[in-house]
mmCIF file of C-alpha atoms in Angstrom:
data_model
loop_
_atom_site.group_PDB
_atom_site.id
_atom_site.type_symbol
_atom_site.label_atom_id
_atom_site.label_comp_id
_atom_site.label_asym_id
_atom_site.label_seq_id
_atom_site.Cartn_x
_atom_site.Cartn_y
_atom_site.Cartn_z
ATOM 1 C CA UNK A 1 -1.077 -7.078 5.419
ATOM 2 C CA UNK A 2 -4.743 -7.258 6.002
ATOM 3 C CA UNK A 3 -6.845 -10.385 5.367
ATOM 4 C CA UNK A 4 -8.435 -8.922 2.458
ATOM 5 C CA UNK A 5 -5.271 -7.593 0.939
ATOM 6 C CA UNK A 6 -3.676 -10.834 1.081
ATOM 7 C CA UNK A 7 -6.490 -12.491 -0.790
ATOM 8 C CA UNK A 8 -6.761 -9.950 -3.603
ATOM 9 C CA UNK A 9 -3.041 -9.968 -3.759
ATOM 10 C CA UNK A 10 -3.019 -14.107 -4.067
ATOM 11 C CA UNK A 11 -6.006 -13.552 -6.706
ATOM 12 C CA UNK A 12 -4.310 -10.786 -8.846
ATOM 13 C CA UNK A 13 -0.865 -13.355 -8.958
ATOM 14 C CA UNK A 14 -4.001 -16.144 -10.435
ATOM 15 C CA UNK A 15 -4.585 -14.274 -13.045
ATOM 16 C CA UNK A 16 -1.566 -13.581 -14.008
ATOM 17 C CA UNK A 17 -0.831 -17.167 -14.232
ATOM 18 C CA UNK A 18 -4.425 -17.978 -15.607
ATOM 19 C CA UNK A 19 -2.580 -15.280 -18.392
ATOM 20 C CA UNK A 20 -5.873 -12.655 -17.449
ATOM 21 C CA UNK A 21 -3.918 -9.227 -18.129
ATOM 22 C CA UNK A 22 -4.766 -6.610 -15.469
ATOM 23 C CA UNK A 23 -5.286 -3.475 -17.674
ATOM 24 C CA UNK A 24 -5.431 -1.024 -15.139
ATOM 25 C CA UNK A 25 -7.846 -0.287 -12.118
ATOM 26 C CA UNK A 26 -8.287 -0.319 -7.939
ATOM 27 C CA UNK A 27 -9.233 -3.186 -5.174
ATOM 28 C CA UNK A 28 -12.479 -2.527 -6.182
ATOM 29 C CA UNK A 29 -12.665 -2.180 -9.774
ATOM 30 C CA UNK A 30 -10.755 -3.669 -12.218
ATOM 31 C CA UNK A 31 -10.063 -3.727 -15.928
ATOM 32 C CA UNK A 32 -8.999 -7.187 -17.028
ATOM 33 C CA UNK A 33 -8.083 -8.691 -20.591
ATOM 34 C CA UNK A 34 -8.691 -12.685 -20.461
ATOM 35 C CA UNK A 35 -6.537 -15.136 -22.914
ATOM 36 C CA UNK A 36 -8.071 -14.243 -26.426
ATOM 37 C CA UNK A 37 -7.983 -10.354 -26.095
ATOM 38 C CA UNK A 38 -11.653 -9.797 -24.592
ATOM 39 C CA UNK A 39 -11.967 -6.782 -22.378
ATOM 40 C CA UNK A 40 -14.386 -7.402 -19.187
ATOM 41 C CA UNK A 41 -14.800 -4.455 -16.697
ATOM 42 C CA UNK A 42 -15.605 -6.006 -13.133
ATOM 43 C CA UNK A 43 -16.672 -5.172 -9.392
ATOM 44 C CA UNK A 44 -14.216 -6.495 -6.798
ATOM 45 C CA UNK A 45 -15.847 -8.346 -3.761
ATOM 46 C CA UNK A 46 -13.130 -10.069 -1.660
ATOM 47 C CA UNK A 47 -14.754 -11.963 1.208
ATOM 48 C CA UNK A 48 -12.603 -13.982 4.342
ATOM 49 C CA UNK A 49 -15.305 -16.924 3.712
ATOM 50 C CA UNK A 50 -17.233 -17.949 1.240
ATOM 51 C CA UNK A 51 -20.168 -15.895 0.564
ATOM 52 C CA UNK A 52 -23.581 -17.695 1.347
ATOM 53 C CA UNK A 53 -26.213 -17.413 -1.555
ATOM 54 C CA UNK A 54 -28.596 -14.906 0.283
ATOM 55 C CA UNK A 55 -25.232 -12.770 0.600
ATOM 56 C CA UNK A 56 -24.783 -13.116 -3.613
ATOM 57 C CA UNK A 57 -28.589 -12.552 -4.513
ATOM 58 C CA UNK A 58 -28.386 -9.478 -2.275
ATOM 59 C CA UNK A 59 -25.215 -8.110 -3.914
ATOM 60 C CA UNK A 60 -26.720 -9.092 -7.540
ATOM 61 C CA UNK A 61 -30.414 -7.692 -6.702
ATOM 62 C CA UNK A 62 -29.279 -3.772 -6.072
ATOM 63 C CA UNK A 63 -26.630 -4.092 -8.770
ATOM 64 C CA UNK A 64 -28.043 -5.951 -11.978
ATOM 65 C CA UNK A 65 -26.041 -3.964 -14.131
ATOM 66 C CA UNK A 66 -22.610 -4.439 -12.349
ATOM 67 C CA UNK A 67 -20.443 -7.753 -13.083
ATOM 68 C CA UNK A 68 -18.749 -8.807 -10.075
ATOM 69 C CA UNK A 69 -15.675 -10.884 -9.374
ATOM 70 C CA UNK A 70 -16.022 -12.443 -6.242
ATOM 71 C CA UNK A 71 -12.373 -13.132 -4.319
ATOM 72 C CA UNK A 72 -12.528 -16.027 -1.593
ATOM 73 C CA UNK A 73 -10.230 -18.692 -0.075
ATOM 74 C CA UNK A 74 -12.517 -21.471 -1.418
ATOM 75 C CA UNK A 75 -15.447 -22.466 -3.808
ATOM 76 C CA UNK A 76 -18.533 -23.710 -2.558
ATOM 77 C CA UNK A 77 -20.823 -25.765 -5.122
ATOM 78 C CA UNK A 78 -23.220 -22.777 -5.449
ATOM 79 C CA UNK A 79 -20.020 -20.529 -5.975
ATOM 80 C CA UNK A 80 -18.526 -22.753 -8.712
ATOM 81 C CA UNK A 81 -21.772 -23.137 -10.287
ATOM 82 C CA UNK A 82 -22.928 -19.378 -10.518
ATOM 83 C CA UNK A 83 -19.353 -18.931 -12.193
ATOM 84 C CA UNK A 84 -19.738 -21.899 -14.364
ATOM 85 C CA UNK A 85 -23.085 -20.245 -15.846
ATOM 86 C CA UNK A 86 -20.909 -16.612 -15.723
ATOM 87 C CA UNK A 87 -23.608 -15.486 -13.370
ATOM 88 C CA UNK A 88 -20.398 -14.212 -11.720
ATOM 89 C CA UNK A 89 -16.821 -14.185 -12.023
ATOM 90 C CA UNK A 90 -14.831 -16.188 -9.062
ATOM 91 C CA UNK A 91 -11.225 -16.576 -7.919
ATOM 92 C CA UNK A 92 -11.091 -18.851 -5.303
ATOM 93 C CA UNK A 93 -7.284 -18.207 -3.897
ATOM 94 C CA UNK A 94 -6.410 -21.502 -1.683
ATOM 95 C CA UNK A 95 -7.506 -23.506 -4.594
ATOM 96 C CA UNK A 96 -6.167 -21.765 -7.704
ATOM 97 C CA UNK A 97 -9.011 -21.496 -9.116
ATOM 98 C CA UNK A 98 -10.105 -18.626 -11.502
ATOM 99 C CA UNK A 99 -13.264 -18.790 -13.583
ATOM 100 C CA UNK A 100 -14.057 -15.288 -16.351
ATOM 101 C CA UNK A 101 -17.436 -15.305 -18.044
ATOM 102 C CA UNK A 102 -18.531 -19.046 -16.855
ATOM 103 C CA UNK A 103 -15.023 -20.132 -18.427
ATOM 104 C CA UNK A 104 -12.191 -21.748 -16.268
ATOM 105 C CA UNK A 105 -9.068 -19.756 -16.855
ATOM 106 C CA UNK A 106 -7.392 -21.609 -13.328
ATOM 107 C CA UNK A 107 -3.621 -21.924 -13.536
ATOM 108 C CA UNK A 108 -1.898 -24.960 -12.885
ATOM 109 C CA UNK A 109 0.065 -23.296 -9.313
ATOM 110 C CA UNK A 110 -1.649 -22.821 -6.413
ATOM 111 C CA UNK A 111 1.122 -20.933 -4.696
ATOM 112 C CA UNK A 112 -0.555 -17.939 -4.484
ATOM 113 C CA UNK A 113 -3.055 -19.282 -1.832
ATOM 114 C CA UNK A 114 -0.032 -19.836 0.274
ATOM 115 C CA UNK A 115 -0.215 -16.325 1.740
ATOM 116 C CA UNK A 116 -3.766 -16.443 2.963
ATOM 117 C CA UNK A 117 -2.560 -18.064 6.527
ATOM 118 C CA UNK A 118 -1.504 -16.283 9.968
ATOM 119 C CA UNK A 119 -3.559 -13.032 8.531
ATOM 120 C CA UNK A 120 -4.049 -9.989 10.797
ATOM 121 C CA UNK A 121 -7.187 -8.438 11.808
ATOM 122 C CA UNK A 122 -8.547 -5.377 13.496
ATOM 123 C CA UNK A 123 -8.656 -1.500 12.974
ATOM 124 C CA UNK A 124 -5.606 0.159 12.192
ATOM 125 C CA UNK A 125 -4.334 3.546 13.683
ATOM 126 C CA UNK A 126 -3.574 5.212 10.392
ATOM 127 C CA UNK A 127 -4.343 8.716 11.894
ATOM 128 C CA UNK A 128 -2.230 8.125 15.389
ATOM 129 C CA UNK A 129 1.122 6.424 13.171
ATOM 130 C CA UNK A 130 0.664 9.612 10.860
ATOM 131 C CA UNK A 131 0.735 11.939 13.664
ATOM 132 C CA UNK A 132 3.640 10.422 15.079
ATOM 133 C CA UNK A 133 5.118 10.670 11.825
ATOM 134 C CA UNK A 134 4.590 14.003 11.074
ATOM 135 C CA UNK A 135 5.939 15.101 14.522
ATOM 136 C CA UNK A 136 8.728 13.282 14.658
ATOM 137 C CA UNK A 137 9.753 14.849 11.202
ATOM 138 C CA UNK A 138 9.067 18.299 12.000
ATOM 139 C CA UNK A 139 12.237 20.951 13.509
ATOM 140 C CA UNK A 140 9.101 22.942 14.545
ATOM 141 C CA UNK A 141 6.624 22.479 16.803
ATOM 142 C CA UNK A 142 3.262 21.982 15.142
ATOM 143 C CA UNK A 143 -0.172 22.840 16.315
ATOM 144 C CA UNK A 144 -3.701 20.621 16.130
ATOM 145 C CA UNK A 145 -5.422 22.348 13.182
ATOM 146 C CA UNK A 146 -2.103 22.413 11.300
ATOM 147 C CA UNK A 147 -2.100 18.600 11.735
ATOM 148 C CA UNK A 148 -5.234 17.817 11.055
ATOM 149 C CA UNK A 149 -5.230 20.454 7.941
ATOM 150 C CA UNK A 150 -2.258 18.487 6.447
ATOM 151 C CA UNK A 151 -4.120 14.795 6.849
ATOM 152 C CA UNK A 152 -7.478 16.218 6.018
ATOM 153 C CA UNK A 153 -8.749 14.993 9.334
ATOM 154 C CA UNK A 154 -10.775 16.165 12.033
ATOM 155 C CA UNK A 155 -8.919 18.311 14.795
ATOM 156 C CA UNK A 156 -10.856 15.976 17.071
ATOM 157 C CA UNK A 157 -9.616 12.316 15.876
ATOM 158 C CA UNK A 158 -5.708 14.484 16.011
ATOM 159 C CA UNK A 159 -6.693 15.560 19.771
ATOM 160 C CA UNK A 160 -7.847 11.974 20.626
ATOM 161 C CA UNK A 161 -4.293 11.431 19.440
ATOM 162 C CA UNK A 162 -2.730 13.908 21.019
ATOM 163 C CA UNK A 163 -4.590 13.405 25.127
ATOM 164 C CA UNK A 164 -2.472 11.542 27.287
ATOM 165 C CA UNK A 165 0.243 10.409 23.793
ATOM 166 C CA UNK A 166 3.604 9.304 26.341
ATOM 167 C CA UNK A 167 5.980 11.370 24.110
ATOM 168 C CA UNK A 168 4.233 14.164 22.847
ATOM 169 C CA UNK A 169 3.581 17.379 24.431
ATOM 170 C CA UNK A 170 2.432 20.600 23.877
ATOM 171 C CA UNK A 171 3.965 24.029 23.828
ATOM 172 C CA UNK A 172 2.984 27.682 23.404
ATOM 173 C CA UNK A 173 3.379 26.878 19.125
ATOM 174 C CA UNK A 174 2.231 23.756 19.097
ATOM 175 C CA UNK A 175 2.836 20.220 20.096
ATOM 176 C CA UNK A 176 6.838 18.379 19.604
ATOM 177 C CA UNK A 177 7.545 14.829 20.358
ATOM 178 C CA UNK A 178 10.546 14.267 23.128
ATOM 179 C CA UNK A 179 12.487 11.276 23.612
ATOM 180 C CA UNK A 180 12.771 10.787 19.799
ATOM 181 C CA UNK A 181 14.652 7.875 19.636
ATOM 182 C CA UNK A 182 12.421 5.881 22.050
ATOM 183 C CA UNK A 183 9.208 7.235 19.804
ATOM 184 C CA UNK A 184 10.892 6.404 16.620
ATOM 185 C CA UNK A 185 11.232 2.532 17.888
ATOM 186 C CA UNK A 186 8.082 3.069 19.158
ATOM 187 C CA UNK A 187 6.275 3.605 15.497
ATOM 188 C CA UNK A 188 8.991 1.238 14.051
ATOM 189 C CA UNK A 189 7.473 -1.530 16.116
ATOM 190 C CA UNK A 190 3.968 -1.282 15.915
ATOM 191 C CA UNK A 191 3.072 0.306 12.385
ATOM 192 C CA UNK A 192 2.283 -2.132 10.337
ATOM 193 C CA UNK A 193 3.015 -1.232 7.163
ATOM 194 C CA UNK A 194 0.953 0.471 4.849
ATOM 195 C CA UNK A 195 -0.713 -2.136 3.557
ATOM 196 C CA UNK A 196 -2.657 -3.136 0.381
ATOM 197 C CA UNK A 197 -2.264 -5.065 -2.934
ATOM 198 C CA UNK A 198 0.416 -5.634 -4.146
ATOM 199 C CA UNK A 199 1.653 -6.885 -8.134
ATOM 200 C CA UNK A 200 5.033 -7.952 -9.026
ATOM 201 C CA UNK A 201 7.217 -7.325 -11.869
ATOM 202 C CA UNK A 202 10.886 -8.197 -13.281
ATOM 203 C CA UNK A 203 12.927 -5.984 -14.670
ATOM 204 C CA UNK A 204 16.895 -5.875 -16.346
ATOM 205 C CA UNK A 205 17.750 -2.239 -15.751
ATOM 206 C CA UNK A 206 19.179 -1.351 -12.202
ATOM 207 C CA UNK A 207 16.496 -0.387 -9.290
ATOM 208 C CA UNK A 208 16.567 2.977 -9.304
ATOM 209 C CA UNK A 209 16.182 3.076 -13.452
ATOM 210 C CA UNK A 210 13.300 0.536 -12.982
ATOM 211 C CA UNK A 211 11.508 3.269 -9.959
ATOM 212 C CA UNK A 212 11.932 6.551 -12.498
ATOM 213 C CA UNK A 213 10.961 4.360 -15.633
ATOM 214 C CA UNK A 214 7.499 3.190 -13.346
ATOM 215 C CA UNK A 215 7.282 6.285 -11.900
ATOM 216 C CA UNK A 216 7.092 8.054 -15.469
ATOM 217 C CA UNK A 217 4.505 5.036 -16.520
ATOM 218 C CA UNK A 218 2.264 6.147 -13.998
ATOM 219 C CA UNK A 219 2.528 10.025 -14.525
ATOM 220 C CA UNK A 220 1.449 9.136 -18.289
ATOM 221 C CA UNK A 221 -1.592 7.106 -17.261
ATOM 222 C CA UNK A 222 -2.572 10.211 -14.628
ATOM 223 C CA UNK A 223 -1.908 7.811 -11.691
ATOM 224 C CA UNK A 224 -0.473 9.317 -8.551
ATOM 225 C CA UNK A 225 2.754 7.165 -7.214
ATOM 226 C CA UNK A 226 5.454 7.552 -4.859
ATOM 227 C CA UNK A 227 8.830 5.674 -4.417
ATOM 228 C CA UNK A 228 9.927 3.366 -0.729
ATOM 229 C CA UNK A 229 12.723 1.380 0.593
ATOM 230 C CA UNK A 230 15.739 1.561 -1.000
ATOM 231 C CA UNK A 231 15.005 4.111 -3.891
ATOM 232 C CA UNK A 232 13.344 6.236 -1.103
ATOM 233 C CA UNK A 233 16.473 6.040 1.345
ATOM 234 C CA UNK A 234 18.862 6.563 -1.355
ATOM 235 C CA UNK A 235 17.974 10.164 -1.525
ATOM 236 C CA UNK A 236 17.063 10.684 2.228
ATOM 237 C CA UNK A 237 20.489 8.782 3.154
ATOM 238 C CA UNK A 238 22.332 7.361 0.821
ATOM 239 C CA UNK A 239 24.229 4.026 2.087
ATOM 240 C CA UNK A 240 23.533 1.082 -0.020
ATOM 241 C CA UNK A 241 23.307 0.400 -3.754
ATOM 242 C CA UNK A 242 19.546 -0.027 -4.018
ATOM 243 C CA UNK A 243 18.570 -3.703 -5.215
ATOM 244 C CA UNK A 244 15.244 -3.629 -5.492
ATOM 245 C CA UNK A 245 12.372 -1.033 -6.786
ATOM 246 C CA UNK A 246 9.106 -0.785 -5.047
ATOM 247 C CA UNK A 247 6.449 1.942 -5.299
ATOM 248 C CA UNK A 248 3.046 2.781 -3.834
ATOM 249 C CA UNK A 249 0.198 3.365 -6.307
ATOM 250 C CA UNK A 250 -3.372 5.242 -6.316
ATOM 251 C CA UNK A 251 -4.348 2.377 -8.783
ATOM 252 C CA UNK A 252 -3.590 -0.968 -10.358
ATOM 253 C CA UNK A 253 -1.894 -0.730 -13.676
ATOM 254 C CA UNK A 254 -0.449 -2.984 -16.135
ATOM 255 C CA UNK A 255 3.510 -2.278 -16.289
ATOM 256 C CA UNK A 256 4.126 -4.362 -19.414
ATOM 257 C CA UNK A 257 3.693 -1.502 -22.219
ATOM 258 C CA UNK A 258 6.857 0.050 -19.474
ATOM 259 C CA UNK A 259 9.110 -2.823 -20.018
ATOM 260 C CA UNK A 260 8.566 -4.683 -17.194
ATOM 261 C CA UNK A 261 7.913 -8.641 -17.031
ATOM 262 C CA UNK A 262 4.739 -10.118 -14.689
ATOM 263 C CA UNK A 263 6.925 -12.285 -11.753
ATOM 264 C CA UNK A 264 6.073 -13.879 -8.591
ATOM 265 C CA UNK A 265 6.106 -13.046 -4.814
ATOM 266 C CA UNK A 266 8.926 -14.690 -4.926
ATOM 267 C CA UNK A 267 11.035 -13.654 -7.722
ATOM 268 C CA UNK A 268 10.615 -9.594 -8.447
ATOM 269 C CA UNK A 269 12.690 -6.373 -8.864
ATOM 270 C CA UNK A 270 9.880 -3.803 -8.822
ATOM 271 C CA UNK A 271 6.811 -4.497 -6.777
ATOM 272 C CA UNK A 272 3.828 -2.279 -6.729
ATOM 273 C CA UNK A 273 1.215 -1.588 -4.010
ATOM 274 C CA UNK A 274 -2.423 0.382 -3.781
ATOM 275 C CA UNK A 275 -1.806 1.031 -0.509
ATOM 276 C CA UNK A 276 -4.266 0.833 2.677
ATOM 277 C CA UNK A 277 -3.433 3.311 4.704
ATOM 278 C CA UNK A 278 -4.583 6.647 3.268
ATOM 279 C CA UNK A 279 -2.208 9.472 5.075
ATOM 280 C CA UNK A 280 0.990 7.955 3.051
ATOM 281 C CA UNK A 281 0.175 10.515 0.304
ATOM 282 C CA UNK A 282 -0.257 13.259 2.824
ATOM 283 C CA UNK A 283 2.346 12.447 5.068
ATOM 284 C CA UNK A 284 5.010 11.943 1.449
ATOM 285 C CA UNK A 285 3.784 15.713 0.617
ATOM 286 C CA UNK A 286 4.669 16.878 4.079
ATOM 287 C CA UNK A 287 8.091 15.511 3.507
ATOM 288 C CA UNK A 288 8.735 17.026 0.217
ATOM 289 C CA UNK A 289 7.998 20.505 1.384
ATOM 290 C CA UNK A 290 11.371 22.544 0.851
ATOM 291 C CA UNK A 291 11.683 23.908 4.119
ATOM 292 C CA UNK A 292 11.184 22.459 7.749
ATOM 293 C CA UNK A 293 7.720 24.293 8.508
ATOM 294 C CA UNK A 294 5.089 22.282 8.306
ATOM 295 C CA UNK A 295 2.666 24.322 5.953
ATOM 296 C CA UNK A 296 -0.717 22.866 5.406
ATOM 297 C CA UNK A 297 -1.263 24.954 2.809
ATOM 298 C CA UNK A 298 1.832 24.196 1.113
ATOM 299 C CA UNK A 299 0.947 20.239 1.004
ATOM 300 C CA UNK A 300 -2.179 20.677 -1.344
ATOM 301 C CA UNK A 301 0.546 22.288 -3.842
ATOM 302 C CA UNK A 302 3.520 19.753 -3.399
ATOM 303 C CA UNK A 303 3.429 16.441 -5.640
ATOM 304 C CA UNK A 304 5.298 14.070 -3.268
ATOM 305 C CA UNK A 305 8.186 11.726 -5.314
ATOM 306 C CA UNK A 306 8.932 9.454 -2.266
ATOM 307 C CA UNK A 307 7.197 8.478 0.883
ATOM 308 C CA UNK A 308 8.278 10.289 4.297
ATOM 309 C CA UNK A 309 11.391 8.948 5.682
ATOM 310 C CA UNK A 310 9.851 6.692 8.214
ATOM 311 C CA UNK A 311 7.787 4.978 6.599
ATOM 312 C CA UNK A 312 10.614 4.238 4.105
ATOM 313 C CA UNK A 313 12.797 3.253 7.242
ATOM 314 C CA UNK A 314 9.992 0.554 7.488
ATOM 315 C CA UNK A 315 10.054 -1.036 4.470
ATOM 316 C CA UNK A 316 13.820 -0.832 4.023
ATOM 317 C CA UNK A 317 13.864 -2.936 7.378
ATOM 318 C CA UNK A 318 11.365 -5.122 5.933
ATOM 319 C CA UNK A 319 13.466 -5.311 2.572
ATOM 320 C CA UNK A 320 15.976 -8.611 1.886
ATOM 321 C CA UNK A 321 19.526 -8.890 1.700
ATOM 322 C CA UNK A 322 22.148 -9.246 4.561
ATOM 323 C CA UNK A 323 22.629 -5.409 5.178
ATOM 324 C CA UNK A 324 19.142 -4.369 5.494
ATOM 325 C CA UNK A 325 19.799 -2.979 9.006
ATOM 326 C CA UNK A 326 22.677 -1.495 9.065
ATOM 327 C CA UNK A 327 21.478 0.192 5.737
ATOM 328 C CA UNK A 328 18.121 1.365 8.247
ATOM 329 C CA UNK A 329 20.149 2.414 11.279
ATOM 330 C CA UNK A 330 21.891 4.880 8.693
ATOM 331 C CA UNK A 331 18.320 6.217 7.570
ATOM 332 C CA UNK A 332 17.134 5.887 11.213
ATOM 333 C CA UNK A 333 19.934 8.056 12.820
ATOM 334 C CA UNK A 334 19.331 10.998 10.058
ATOM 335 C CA UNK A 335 15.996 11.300 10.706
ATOM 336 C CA UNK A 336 16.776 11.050 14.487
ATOM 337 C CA UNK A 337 20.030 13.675 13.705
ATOM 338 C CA UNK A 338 17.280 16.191 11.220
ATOM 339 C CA UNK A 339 19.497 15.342 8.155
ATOM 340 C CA UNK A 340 17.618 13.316 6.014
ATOM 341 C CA UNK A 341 16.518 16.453 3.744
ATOM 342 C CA UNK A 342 19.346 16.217 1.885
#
């Protein structure tokens, strides 16, 4: 998870215990409901360090009509005081603190700052991983401008991919990965993830009740949302009784009015991400087409349930409980073996 992810994710689990309802709403907008019932509609500006002044006048002076929430690991006086005066709103994660229209809504745990540490940086190779993806999926071989049609990319960035890739290669339809298995641990090892911020929630029914009844919760609100790890492999590969719900998300939303309970990092049945990486939508679409062609056309008309299979393989790795891998090497070898369609 990204620096900034891990900071909005720490401030989103300080409001909840500050008891500031997220309503609904993105890592750059949000719709929040402080203690009281009073609606505020706020900016999102997440920052690895705490801002300096000439950085908050400039944000302020080309936005006078915005309200901002500024996310950082700590306060500085200047901070604290602009929030104090509800100049801005301020979360400052490593201390707990969390101050809404110049009023100090800070909850009594500072846990959430605990995630802040050991925090990855650099550019991530979103379009390379979902190339890999894609070809390792396909049973047909699959050509530049169909790739780059189905993750709405340039056919340059999928060429720069493409040049001088160790396991792909190209053939008189189109390009096919070889040595699958070694390519497969290949993306297994270095994807990251896709990334984002992430809420938790506690629920009584089992996991794959709780993923349909979220699922639903977001078709109602218009909110695009696909279902990983267990839930996922449970209808590419069916092995293990899944134990725990997660989903990714085009948007925050509040999953209260669905039955669900706010819970920690640490205690959760369903958790929920907006996720970083933009091709998991594209790459879930490809997935869910009916036959093994990869038909660009065909993606723009297919609503995706789950994510693709490897990406699911990823988080069901990165899932608890004791038989997390033997319940991936199942998924892994029918994706390797073509039979994960069901």
């Amino acid at each position: 998870m990204a620096r900034a992810d891990r900071l909005l994710s720490g401030a989103l689990l300080l409001l909840r215990r500050a008891e500031v309802r997220v309503v609904s709403g993105g890592p750059t907008d949000l719709e929040l409901v402080v203690p009281g019932g009073g609606a505020v509609a706020v900016k999102v500006k997440v920052y690895g360090r705490p801002p300096t002044p000439s950085i908050v006048e400039g944000l302020r002076g080309g936005n006078r009509e915005d309200r901002f929430l500024l996310v950082t690991p700590r306060a500085t006086s200047y901070l604290g005081d602009l929030a104090a005066e509800g100049v801005v709103d301020l979360i400052a994660v490593e201390e707990g603190r969390v101050v809404i229209g110049g009023i100090d809504h800070t909850a009594a745990s500072t846990e959430a700052g605990s995630e802040v540490q050991a925090l990855r940086r650099g550019r991530r190779s979103w379009t390379r991983w979902a190339v890999e993806r894609l070809l390792l999926l396909a049973e047909q071989p699959v050509t530049q401008v169909e790739l780059a049609a189905v993750l709405q990319v340039t056919q340059q960035s999928v060429s720069h991919v493409l040049r001088g890739h160790r396991f792909a290669s190209r053939t008189d339809r189109g390009w096919v990965i070889g040595q699958r298995a070694e390519a497969l641990d290949g993306v297994l090892a270095e994807y990251p993830g896709p990334g984002g911020v992430s809420t938790y929630w506690y629920g009584l029914d089992p996991a794959v009740r709780q993923a349909e009844a979220a699922a639903t919760w977001c078709a109602e609100k218009g909110v695009g949302c696909v279902l990983t790890g267990d839930v996922a492999a449970d209808v590419y590969a069916p092995w293990r009784l899944p134990a725990m719900a997660g989903l990714y998300s085009s948007e925050l939303l509040d999953f209260t009015a669905a039955g669900f309970t706010p819970a920690t990092d640490a205690e959760y049945t369903l958790v929920v991400t907006v996720p970083q990486d933009p091709t998991v939508w594209r790459t879930a679409a490809a997935a869910a087409q009916p036959t093994a062609r990869v038909d660009p056309t065909a993606v723009d008309e297919v609503l995706p349930v789950r994510v693709d299979p490897i990406i699911a393989l990823h988080d069901v790795l990165a899932s608890p409980g004791p038989d997390a891998a033997e319940a991936a090497e199942h998924l892994r070898r029918a994706i390797l073996d073509g039979a994960w369609r069901g």
